XYZ file of C-alpha atoms in Angstrom:
454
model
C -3.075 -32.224 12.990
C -2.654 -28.546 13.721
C -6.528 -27.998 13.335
C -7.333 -30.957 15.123
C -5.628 -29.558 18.065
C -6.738 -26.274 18.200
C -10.409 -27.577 17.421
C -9.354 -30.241 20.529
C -8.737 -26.566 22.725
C -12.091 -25.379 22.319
C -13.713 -29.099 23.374
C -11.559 -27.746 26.635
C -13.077 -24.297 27.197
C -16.667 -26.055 26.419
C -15.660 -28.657 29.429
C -15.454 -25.333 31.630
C -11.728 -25.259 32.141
C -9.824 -21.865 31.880
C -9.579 -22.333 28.033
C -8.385 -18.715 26.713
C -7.541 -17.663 29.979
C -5.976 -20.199 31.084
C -3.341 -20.199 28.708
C -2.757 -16.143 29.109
C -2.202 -17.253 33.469
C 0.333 -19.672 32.009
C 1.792 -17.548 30.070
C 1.825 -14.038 31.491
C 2.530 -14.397 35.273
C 3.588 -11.006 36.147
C 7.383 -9.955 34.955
C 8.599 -9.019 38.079
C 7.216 -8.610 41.842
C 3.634 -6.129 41.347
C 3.275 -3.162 43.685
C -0.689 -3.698 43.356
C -2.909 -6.676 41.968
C -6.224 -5.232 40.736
C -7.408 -1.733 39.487
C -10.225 0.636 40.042
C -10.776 3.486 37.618
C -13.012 6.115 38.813
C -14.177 7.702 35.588
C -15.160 11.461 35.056
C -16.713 11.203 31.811
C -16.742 14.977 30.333
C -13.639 16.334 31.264
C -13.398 18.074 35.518
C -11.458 20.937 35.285
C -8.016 20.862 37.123
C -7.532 24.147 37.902
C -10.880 24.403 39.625
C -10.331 20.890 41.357
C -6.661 19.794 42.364
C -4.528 22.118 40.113
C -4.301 25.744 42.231
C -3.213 28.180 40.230
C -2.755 31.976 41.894
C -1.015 33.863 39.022
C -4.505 32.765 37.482
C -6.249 34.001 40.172
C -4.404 37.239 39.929
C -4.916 37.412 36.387
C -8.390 37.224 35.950
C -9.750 38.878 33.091
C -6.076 39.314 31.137
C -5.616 37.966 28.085
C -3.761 34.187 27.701
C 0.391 35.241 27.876
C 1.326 32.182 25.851
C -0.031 30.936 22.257
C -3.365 28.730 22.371
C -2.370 25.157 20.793
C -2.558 25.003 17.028
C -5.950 22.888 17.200
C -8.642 23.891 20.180
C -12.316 22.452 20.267
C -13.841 25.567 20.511
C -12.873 29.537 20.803
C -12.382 30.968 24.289
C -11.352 34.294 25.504
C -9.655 36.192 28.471
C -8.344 34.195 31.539
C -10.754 32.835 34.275
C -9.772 32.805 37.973
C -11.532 29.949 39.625
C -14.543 30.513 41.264
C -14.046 28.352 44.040
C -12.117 28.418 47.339
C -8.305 26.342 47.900
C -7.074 25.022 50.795
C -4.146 23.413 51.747
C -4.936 19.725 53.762
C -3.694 16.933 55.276
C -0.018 16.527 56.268
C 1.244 16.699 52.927
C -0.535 20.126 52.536
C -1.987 19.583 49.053
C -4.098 22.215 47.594
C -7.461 20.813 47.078
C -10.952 23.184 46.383
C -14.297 23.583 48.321
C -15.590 21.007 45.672
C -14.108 18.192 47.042
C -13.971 18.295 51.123
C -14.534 14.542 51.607
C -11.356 13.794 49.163
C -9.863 16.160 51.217
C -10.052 14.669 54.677
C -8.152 11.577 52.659
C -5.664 13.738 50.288
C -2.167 12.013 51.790
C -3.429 9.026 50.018
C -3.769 10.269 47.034
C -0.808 10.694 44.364
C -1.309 13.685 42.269
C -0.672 13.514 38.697
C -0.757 17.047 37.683
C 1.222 16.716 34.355
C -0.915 14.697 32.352
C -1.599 15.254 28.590
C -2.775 13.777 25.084
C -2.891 14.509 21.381
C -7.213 14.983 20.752
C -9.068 17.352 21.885
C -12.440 16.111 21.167
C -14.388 13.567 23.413
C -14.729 10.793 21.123
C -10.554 10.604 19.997
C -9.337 11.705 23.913
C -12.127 8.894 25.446
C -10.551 6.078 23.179
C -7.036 7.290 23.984
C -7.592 7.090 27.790
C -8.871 3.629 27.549
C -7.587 1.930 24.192
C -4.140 3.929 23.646
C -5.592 4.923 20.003
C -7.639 7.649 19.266
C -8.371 6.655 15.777
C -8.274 3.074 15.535
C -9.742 -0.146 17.392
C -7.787 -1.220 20.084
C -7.990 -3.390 23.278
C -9.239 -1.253 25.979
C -6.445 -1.205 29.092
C -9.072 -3.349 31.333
C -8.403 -5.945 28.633
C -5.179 -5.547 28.433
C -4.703 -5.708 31.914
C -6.727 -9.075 32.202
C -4.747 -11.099 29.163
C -1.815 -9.734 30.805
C -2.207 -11.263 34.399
C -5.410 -13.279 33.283
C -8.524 -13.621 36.581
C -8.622 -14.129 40.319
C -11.795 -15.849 40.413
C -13.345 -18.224 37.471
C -16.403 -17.437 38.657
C -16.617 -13.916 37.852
C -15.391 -11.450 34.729
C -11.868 -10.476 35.219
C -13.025 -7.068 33.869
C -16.153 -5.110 34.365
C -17.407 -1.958 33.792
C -20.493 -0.431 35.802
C -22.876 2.078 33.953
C -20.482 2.632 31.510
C -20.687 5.100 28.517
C -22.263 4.492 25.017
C -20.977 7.588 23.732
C -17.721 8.872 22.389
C -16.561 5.608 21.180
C -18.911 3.211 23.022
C -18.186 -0.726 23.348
C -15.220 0.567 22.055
C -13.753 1.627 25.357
C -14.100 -1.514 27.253
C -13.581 -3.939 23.816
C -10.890 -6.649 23.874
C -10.156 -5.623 20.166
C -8.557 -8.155 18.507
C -7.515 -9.788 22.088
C -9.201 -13.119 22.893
C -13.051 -12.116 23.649
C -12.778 -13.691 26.983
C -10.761 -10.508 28.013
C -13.655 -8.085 27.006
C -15.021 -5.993 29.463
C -18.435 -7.110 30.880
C -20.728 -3.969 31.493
C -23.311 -3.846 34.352
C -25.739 -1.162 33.524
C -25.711 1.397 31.509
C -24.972 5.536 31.679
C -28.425 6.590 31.680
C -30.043 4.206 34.106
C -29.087 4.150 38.073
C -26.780 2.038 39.346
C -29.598 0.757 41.629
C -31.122 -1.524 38.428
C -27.651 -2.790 37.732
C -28.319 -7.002 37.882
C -27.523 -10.133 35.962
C -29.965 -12.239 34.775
C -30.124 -16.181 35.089
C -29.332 -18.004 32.148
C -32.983 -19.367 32.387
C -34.590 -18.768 35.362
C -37.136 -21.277 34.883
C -34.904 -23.974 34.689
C -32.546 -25.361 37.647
C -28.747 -25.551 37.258
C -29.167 -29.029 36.505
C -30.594 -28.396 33.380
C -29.057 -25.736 32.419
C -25.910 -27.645 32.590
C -27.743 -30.430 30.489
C -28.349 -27.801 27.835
C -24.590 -26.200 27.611
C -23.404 -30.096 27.771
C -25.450 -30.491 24.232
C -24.619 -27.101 22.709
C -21.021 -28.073 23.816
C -21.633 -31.776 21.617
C -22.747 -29.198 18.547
C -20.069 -26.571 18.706
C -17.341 -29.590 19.614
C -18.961 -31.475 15.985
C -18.386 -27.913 14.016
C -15.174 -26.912 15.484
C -13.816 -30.540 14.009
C -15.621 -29.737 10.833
C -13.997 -26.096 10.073
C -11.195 -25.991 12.458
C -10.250 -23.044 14.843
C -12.573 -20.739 15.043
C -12.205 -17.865 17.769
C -15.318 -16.497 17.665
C -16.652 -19.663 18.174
C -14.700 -20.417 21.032
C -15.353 -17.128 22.550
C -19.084 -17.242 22.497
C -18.468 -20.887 24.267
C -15.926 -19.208 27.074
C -18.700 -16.569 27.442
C -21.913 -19.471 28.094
C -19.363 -21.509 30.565
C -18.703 -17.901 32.467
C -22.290 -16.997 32.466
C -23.208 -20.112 33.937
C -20.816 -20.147 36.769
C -21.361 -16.938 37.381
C -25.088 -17.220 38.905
C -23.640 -18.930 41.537
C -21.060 -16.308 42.660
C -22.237 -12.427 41.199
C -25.590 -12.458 42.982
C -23.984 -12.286 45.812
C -21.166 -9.879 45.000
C -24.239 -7.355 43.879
C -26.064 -7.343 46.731
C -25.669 -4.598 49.109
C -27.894 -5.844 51.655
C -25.440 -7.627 52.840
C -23.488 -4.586 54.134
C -24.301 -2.686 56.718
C -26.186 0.741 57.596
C -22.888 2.415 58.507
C -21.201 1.537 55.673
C -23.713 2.320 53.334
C -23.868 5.266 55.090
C -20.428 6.344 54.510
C -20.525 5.922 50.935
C -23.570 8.160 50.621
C -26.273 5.215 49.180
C -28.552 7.223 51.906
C -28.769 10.048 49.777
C -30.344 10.623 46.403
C -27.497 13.249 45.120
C -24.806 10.430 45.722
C -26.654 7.230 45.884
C -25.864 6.527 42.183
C -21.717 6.813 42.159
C -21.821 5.416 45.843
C -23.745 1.752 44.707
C -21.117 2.149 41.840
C -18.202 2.444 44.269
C -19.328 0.000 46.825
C -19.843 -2.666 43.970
C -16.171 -1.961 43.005
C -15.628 -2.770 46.458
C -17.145 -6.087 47.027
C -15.790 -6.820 43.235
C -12.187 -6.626 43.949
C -12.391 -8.123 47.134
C -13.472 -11.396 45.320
C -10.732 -11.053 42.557
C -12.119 -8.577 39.899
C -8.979 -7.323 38.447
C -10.175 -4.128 36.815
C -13.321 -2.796 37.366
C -14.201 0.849 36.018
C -17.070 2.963 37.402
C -17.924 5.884 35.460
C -19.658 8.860 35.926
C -21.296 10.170 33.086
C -21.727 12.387 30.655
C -21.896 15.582 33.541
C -18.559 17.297 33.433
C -17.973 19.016 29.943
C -19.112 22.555 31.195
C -18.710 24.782 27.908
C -21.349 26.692 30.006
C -22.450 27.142 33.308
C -19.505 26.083 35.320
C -19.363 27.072 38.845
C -23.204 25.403 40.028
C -22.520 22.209 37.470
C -19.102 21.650 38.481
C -20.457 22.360 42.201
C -23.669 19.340 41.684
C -20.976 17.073 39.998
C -18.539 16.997 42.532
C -21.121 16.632 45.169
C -22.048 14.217 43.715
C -19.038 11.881 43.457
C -16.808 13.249 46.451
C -18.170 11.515 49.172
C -18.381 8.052 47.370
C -14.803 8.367 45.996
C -13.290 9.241 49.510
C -15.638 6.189 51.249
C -13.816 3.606 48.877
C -10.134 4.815 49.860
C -11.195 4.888 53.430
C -13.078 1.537 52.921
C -10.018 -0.278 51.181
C -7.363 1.244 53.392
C -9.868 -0.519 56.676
C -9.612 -3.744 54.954
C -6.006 -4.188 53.867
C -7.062 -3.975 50.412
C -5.479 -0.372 49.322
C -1.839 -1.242 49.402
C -2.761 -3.743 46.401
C -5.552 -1.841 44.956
C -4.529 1.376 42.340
C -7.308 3.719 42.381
C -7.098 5.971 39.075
C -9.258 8.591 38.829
C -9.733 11.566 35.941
C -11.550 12.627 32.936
C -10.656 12.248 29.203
C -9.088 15.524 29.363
C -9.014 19.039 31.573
C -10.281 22.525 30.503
C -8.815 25.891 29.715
C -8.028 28.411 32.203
C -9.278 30.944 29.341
C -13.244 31.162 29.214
C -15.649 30.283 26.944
C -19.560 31.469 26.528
C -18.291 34.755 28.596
C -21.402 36.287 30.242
C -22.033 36.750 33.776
C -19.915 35.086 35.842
C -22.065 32.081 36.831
C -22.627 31.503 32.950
C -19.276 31.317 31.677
C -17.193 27.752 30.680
C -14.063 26.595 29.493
C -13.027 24.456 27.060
C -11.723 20.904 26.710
C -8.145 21.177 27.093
C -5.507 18.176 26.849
C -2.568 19.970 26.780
C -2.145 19.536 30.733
C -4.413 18.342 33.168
C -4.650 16.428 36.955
C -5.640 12.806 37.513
C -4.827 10.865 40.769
C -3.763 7.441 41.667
C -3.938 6.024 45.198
C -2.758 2.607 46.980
C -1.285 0.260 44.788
C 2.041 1.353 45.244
C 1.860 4.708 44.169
C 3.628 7.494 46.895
C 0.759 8.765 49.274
C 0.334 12.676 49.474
C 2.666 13.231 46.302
C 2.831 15.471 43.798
C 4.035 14.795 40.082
C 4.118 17.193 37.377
C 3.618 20.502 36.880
C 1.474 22.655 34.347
C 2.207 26.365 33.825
C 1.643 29.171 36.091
C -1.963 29.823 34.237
C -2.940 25.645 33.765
C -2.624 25.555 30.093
C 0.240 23.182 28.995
C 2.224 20.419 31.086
C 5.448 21.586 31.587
C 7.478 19.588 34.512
C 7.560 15.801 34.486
C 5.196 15.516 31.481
C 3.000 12.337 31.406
C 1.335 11.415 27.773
C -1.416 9.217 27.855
C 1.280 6.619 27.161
C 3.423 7.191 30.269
C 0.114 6.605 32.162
C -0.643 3.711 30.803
C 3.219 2.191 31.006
C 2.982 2.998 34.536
C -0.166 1.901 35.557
C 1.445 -1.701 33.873
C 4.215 -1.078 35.318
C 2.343 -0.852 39.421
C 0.921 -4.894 38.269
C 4.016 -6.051 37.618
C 3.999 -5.941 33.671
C 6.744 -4.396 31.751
C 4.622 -2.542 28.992
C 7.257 -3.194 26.266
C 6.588 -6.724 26.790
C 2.621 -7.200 27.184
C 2.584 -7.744 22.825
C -0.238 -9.473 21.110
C 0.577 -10.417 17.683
C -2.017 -9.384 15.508
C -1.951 -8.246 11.358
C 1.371 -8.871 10.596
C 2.917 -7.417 13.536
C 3.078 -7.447 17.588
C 0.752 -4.544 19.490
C 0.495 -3.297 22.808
C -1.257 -0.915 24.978
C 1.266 1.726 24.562
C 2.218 1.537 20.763
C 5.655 2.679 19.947
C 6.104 4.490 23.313
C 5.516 4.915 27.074
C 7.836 6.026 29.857
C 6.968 4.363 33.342
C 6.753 7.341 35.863
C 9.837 6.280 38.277
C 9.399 9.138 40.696
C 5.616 8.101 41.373
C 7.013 4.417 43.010
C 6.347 3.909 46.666
């Protein structure tokens, strides 16, 4: 009888009901009232430097060229040297008077919206292990990424799109792997538009058969439905099964809603504009950030955009650091100003950040516009915004030189209980039963960052 039934479930999904994700909405309405409802993580694949972006440092400044005062960690990536002032200019902004450098002046004309989180740090020091961490919670093992998470958790806004996508995302350092349901139901996977090495400009979805209209189309998932519905009564349950069903049934009510969510001509000159599309250097991350845009606005509930694989300067620092910045700034600051216009930031949480910082020691020391630093996760800055996060706050503090997280420390795992936490989901709760025994995003631990609550 059980088999029956669950074989009976998947005759559901293939009827183009919910299936999956219906039961995770019936199941995991938020815990308690959510301070935001959908997610954008802004993605700085490579590692940005803090203390040459939002982290100001002066005793570094004043102690250029000295050697380190503390002991390096036990592990490092590489081998790095003296201590290296930043070579670009701070200035205090906004009424909250947060220090923010020349690389960033369009997220500087909207820093009181932005919650710094300048205390952040993980375990893994190499791209691959710190990449999975940020988005799975494991550096070593397969794990739902927390866009999947998020979307079993409060399940989608809009049957008609993915609950989760991820635009020109990353094939490196862990791959699939970072936007992977794992061993969550497949329906909660990530769906990627584009890819890291081709613009954002030939990001599209294509029909199911463009020869053919809907009609048929629906003829032809009616008879695969007949086939899969005869084999799921043969052999039973059969998730992977039922997934691939979920995923034709999306598909095909997608072409009737995500052609129109992609397409920008719909907006106008001004606002393309703002968000840079205008211009070659930006046109790339600003598509990206629009597209997040018109995504969430139509019920998305996580959608990454990542910019990649630029900001892992071992080298050449100051003019890469410069072109990456320049070319992300003015998109990033567009969307806050865009959502904030619209009524959409209060219940929007922006994240953005990198895998991990870099070390205020130097590495490849040569002439000054030659020399890098090295991945460092022993303290870094990333920064929320909206969603119920404090606007023009500061959390966390590293030491005087940007090495190590020292005040109001924030693991990986406190980021990700409190990111939960800003949707309304008590972290210890989100489980998934799975081997034997119950998982969730944060493992074994997580501390939801009180002090960061508007």
């Amino acid at each position: 009888m059980l088999r029956h039934c669950c074989a009976g479930f998947g005759g559901v999904a293939l009827a183009g009901l919910l299936g999956e994700q219906a039961r995770a909405a019936g199941a995991a309405a938020p815990h308690f009232a959510p301070r935001a409802k959908r997610v954008i993580f802004l993605f700085m694949h490579g590692g940005p430097s803090s203390v040459d972006t939002f982290d100001y440092k002066p005793e570094l400044q004043r102690m250029d060229g000295q050697p380190l005062p503390v002991d390096r960690p036990r592990v490092t990536f590489a081998k790095t040297g003296v201590l290296l002032k930043s070579p670009f200019k701070f200035r205090q902004h906004g009424e909250s008077g947060a220090w923010v450098s020349e690389l960033f002046p369009h997220v500087a004309g909207v820093v009181d919206e932005l919650c710094m989180l300048k205390s952040v740090h993980g375990t893994n020091p190499a791209h691959g292990g710190a990449l999975l961490a940020l988005h799975t919670g494991s550096t070593t093992f397969v794990r739902p990424s927390m866009g999947s998470w998020v979307l079993y958790g409060l399940g989608s806004e809009n049957e008609n799109l993915p609950g989760f996508v991820t635009i020109c995302p990353t094939l490196g350092h862990g791959g699939v792997n970072n936007w992977s349901s794992g061993f969550l139901p497949a329906v909660n996977q990530g769906v990627p538009l584009g890819k890291a090495n081709s613009p954002a400009g030939d990001v599209t979805l294509r029909d199911l058969h463009p020869a053919l209209p809907a009609t048929r189309q629906r003829q032809q998932l009616d008879f695969i439905r007949r086939l899969n519905e005869q084999q799921l009564q043969a052999t039973g349950p059969d998730r992977a099964l039922e997934a691939r069903i979920q995923s034709f049934e999306l598909a095909f009510r997608m072409q009737t809603q995500a052609p129109g969510a992609l397409d920008l001509s719909q907006e106008s000159k001004a606002t393309t504009g703002r968000y840079g599309l205008d211009n070659k250097p930006t046109a790339h991350f600003a598509r990206q950030c629009l597209l997040a845009r018109r995504l969430v606005e139509r019920g998305v509930r996580f959608v990454q955009c990542t910019h990649s694989y630029k900001w892992d300067q071992h080298a050449n620092l100051e003019p890469v650091h410069r072109k990456n910045a320049m070319e992300v700034d003015q998109p990033i600051a567009a969307l806050i100003d865009d959502l904030k216009s619209r009524g959409l930031l209060d219940e929007t949480l922006v994240l953005w950040g990198g895998e991990f910082g870099r070390t205020p020691t130097a590495q490849n020391q040569g002439s000054r516009q030659k020399t890098g630093r090295d991945h460092n996760p022993e303290g870094f800055t990333m920064w929320m915004a909206g969603g119920g996060v404090k606007p023009g706050f500061s959390y966390g503090a590293t030491d005087p030189w940007g090495y190590y997280a020292v005040e109001d420390r924030m693991h990986i795992h406190d980021l990700h209980a409190t990111l939960l936490h800003l949707l309304g989901i008590d972290h210890t709760r989100l489980t998934y039963r799975y081997a034997g025994r119950d998982f969730r995003l944060t493992d074994v631990e997580g501390v939801v960052a009180d002090k960061i609550l508007a």
